[in-house]
CSV table of N, CA and C in Angstrom, one decimal:
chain,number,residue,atom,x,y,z
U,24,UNK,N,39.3,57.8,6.3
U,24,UNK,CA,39.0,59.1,5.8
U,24,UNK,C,39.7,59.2,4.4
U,25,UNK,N,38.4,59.5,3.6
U,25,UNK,CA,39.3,60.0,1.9
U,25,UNK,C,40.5,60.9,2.0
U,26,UNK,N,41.0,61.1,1.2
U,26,UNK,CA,42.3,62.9,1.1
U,26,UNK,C,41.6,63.4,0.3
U,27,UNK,N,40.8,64.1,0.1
U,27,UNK,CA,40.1,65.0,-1.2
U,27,UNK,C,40.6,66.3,-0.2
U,28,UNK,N,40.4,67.2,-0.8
U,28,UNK,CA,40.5,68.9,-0.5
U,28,UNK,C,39.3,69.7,-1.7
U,29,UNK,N,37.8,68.9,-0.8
U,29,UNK,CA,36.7,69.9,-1.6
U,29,UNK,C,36.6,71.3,-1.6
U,30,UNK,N,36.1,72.0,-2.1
U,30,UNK,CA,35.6,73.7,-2.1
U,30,UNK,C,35.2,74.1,-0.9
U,31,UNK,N,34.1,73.1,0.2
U,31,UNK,CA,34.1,74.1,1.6
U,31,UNK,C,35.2,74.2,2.2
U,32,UNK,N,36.2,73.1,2.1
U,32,UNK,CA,37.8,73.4,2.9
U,32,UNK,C,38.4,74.4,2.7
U,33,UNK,N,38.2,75.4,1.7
U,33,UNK,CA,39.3,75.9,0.8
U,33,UNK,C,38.8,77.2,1.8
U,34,UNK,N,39.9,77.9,2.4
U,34,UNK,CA,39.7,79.2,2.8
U,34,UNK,C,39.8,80.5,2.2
U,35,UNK,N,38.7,81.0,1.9
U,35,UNK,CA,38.6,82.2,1.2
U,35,UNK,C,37.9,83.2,1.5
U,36,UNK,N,37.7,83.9,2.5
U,36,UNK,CA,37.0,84.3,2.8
U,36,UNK,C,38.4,85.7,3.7
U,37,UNK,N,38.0,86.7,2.8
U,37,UNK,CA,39.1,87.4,3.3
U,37,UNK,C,39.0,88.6,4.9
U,38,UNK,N,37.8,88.2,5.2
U,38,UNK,CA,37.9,88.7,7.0
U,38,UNK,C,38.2,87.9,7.6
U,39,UNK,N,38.5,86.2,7.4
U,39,UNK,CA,39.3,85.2,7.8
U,39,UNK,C,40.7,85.6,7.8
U,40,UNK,N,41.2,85.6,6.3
U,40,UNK,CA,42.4,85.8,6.5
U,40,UNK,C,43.0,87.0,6.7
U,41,UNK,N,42.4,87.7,6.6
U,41,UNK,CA,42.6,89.0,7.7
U,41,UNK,C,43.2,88.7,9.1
U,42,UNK,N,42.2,88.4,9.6
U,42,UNK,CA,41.7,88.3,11.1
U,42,UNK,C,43.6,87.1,11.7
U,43,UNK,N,43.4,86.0,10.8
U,43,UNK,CA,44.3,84.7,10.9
U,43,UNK,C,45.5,85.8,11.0
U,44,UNK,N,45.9,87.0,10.1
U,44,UNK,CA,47.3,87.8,10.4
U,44,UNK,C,46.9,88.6,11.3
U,45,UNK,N,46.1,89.1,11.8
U,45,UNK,CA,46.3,89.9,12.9
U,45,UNK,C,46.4,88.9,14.3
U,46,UNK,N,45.4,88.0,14.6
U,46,UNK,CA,45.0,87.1,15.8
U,46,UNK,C,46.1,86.1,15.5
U,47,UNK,N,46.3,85.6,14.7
U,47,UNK,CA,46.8,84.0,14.5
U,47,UNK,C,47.8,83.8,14.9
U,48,UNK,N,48.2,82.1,15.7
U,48,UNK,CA,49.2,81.9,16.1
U,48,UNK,C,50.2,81.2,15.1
U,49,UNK,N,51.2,81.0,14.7
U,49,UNK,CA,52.4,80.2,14.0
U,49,UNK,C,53.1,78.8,14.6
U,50,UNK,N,53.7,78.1,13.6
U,50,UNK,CA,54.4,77.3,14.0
U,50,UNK,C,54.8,77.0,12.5
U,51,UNK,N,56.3,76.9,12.6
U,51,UNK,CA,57.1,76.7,11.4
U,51,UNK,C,58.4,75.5,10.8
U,52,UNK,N,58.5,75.1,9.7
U,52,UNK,CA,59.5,74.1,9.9
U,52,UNK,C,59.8,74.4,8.0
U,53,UNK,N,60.7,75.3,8.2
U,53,UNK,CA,61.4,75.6,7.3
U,53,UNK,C,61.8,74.7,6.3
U,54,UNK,N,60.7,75.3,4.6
U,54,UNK,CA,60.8,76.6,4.5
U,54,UNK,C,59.0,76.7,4.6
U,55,UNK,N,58.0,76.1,5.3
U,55,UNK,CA,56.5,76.1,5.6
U,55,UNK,C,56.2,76.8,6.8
U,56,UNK,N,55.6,77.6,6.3
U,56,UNK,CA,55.1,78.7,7.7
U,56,UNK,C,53.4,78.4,7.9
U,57,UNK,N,53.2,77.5,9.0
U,57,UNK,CA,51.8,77.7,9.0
U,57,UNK,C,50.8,78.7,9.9
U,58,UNK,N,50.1,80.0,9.7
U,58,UNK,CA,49.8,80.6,10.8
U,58,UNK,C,47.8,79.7,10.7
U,59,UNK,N,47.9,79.6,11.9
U,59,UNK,CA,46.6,79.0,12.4
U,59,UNK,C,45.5,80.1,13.3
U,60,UNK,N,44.2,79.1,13.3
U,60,UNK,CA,43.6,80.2,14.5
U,60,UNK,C,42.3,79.9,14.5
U,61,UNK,N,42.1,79.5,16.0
U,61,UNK,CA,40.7,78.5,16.3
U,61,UNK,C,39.6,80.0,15.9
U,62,UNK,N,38.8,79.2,15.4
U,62,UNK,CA,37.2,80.1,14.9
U,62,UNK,C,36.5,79.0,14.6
U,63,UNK,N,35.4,79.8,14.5
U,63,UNK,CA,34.0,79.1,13.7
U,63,UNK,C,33.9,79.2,12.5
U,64,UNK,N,33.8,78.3,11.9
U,64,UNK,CA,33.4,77.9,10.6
U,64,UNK,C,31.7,77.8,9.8
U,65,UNK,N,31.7,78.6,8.6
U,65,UNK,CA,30.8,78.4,8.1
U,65,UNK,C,29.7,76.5,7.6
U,66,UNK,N,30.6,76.2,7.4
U,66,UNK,CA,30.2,75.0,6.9
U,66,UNK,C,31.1,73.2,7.9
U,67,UNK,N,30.4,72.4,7.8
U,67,UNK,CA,30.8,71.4,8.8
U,67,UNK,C,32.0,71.2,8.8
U,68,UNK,N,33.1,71.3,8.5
U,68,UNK,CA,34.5,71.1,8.2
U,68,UNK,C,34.8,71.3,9.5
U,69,UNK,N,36.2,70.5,10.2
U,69,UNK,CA,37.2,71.0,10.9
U,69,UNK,C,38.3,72.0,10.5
U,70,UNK,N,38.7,71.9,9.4
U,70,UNK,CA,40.3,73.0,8.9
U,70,UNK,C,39.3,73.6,7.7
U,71,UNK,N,39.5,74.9,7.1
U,71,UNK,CA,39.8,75.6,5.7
U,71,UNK,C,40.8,75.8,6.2
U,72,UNK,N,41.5,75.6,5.4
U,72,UNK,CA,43.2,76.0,4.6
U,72,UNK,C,43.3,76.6,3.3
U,73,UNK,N,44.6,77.5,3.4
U,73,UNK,CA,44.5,78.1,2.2
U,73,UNK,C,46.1,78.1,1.8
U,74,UNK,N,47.0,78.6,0.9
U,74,UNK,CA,48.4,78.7,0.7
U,74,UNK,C,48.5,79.8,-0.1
U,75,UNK,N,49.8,80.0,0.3
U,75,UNK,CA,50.0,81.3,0.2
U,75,UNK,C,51.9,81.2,-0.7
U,76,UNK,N,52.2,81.6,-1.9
U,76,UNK,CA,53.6,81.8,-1.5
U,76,UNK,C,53.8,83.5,-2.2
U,77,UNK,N,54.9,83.8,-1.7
U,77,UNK,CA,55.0,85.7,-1.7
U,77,UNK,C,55.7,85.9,-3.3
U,78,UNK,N,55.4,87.2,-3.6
U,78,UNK,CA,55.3,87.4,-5.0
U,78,UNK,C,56.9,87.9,-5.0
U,79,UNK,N,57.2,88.4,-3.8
U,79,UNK,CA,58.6,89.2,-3.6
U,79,UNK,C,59.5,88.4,-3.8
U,80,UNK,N,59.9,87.0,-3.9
U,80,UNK,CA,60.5,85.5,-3.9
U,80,UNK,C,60.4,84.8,-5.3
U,81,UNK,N,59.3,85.0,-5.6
U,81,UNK,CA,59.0,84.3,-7.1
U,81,UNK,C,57.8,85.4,-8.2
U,82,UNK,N,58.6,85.8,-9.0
U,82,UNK,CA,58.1,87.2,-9.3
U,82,UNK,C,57.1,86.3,-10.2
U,83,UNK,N,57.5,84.9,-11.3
U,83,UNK,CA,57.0,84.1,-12.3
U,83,UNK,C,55.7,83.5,-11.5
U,84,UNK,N,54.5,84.0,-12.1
U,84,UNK,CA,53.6,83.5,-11.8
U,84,UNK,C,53.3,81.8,-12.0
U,85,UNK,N,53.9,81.3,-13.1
U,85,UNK,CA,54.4,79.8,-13.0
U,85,UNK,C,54.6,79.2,-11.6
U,86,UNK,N,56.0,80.0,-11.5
U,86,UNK,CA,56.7,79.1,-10.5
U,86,UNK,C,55.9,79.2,-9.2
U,87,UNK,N,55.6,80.2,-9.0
U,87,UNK,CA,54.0,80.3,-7.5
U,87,UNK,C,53.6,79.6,-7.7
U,88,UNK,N,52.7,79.6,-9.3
U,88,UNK,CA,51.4,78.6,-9.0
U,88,UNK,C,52.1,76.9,-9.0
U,89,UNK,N,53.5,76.7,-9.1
U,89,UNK,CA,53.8,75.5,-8.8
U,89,UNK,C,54.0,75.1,-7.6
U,90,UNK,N,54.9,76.1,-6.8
U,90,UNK,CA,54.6,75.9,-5.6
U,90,UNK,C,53.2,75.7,-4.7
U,91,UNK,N,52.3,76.4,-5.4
U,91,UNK,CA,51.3,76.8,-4.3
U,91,UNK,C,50.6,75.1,-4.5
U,92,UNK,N,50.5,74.3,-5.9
U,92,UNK,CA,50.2,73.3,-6.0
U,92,UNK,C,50.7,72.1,-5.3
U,93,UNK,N,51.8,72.2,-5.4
U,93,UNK,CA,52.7,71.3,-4.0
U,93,UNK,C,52.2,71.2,-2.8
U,94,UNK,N,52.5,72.5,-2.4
U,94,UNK,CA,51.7,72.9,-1.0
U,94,UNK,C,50.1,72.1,-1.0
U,95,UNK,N,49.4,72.3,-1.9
U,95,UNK,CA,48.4,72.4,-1.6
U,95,UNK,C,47.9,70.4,-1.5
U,96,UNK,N,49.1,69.7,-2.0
U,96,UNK,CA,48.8,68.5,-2.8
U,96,UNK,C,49.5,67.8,-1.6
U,97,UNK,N,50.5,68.6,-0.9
U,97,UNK,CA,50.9,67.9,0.7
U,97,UNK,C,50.1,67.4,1.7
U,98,UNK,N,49.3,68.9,1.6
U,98,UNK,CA,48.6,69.4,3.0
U,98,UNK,C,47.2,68.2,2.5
U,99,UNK,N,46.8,67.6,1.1
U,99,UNK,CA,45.9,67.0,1.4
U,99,UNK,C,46.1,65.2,1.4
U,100,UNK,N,47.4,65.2,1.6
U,100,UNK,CA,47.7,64.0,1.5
U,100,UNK,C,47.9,63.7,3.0
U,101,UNK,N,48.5,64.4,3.9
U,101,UNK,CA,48.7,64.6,5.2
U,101,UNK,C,47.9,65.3,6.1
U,102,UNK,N,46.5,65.9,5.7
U,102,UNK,CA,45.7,66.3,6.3
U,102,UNK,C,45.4,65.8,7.8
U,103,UNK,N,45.2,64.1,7.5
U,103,UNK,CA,44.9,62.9,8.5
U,103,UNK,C,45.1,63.5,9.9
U,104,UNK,N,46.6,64.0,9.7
U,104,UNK,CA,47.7,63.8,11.3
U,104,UNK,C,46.3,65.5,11.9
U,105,UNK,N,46.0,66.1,11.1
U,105,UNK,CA,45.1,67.5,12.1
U,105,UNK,C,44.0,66.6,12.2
U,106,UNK,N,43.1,65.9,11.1
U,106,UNK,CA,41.7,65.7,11.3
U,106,UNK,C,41.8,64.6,12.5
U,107,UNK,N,42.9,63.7,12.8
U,107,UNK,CA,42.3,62.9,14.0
U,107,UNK,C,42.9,63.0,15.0
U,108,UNK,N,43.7,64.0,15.6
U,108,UNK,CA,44.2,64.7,16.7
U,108,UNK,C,43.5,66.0,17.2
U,109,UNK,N,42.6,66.6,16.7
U,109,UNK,CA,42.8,67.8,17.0
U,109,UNK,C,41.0,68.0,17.5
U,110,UNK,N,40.8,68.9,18.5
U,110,UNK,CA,39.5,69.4,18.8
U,110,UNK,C,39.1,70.9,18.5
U,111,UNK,N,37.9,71.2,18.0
U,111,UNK,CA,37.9,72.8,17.5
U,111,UNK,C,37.2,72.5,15.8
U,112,UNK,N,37.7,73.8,15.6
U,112,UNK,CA,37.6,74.6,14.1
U,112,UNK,C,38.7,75.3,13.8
U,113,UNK,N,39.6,75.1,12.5
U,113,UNK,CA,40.6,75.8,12.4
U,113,UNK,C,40.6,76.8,11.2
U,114,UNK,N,41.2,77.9,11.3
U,114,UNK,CA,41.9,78.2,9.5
U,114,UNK,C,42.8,78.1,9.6
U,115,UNK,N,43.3,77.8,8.3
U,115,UNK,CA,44.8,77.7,8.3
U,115,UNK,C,45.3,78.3,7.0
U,116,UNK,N,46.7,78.9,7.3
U,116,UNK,CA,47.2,80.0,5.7
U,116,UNK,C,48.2,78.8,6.1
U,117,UNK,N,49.0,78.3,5.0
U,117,UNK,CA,50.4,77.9,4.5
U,117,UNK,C,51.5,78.5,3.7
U,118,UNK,N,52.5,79.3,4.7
U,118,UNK,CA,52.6,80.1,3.7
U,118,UNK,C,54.5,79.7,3.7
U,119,UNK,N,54.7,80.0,2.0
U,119,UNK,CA,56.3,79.2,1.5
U,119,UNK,C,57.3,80.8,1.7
U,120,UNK,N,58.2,79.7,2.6
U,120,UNK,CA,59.2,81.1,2.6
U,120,UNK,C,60.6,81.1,2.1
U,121,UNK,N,60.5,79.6,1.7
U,121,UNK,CA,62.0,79.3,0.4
U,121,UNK,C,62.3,80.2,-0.4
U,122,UNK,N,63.4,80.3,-1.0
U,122,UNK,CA,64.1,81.0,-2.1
U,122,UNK,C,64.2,80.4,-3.5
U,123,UNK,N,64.2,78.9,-3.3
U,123,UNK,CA,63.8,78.4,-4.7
U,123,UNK,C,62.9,77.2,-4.6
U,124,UNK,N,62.6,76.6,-5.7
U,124,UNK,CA,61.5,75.7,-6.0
U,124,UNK,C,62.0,74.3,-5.4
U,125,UNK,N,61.1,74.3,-4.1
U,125,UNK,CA,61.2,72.6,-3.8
U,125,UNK,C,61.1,71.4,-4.7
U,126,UNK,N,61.0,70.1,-4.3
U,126,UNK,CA,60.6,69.3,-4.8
U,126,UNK,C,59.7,68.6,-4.1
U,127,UNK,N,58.6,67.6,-4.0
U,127,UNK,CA,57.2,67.0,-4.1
U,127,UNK,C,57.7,66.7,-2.5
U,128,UNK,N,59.4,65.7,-2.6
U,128,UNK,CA,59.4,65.0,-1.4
U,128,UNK,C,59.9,66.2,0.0
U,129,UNK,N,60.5,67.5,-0.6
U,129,UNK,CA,60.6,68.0,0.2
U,129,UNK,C,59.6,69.1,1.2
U,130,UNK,N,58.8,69.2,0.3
U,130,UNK,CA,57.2,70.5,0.4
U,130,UNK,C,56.8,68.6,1.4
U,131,UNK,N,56.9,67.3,1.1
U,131,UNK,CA,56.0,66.4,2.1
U,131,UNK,C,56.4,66.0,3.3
U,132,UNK,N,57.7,66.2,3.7
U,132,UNK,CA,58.1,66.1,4.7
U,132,UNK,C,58.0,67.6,5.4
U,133,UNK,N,58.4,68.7,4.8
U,133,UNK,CA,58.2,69.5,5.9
U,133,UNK,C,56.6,70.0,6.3
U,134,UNK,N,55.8,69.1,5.4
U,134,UNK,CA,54.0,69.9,6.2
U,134,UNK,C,53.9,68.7,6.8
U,135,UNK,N,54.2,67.4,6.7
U,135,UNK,CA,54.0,66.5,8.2
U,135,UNK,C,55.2,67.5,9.5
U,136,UNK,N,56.3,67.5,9.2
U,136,UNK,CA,56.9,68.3,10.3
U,136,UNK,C,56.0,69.1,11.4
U,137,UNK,N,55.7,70.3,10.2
U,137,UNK,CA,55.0,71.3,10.3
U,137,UNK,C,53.7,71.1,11.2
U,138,UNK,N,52.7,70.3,10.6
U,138,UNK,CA,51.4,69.9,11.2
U,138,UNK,C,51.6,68.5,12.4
U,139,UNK,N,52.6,68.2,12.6
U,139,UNK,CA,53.1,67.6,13.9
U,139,UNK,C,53.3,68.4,15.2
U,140,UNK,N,54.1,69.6,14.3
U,140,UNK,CA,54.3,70.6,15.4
U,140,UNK,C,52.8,71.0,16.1
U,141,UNK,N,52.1,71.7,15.0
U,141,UNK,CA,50.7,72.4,15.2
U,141,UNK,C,49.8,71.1,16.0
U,142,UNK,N,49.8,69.9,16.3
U,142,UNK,CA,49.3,68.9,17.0
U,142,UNK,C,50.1,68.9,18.7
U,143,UNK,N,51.3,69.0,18.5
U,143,UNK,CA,51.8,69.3,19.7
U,143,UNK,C,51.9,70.7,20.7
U,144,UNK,N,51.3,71.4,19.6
U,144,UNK,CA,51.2,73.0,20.0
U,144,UNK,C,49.3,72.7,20.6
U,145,UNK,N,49.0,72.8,19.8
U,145,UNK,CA,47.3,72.6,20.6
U,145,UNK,C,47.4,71.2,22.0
U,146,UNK,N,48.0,70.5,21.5
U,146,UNK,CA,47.5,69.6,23.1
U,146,UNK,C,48.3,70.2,24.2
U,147,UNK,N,48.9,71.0,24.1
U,147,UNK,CA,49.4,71.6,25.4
U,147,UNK,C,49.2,72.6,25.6
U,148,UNK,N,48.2,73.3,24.8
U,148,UNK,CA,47.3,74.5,25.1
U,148,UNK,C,46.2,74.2,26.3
């Protein structure tokens, strides 16, 4: 399997992410909060994912959009461990709850953590 993270993966669709904070379940490994939540999907994909980090934490739109790039550059490097474990359709929000700016190796070890968990959390559903 490639790591790309094309345009149908990308979750945007805001009665998704709506729906993902009211319905959705979590699983976390600090400072990565992932809330998930089995649905149907518009287009053939198993996950849209999207990231999220809060404005109240990092007021500098910079430093977000550096984070959120991290995040986003983890989750498709490590994608693998959901796309060949897992049965369904997911969305997924990733959202950063740190107080300052990680680094590359630390945003990559906590979304394998993270999405280890979310693999051990669905097979014993």
């Amino acid at each position: 399997m490639r790591s790309t993270f094309p345009k149908k993966e990308k979750l945007k669709s805001k009665k998704l992410i709506e729906q993902l904070f009211l319905e959705g379940k979590s699983v976390s490994s600090y400072p990565i909060k992932l809330i998930y939540l089995k649905t149907e999907l518009p287009f053939d994909v198993i996950v849209q994912a999207g990231v999220s980090v809060p404005k109240k934490n990092f007021k500098s739109a910079v430093k977000r959009n550096r984070i959120k790039r991290l995040l986003r550059e983890s989750y498709r490097l490590n994608k693998a461990l959901v796309f060949n474990n897992s049965e369904g359709t997911f969305a997924f929000l990733f959202l950063y709850l740190g107080k300052e700016i990680p680094t590359f190796d630390q945003v990559s070890l906590q979304m394998k953590s993270v999405l280890d968990k979310f693999n051990k959390k669905i097979n014993y559903e």
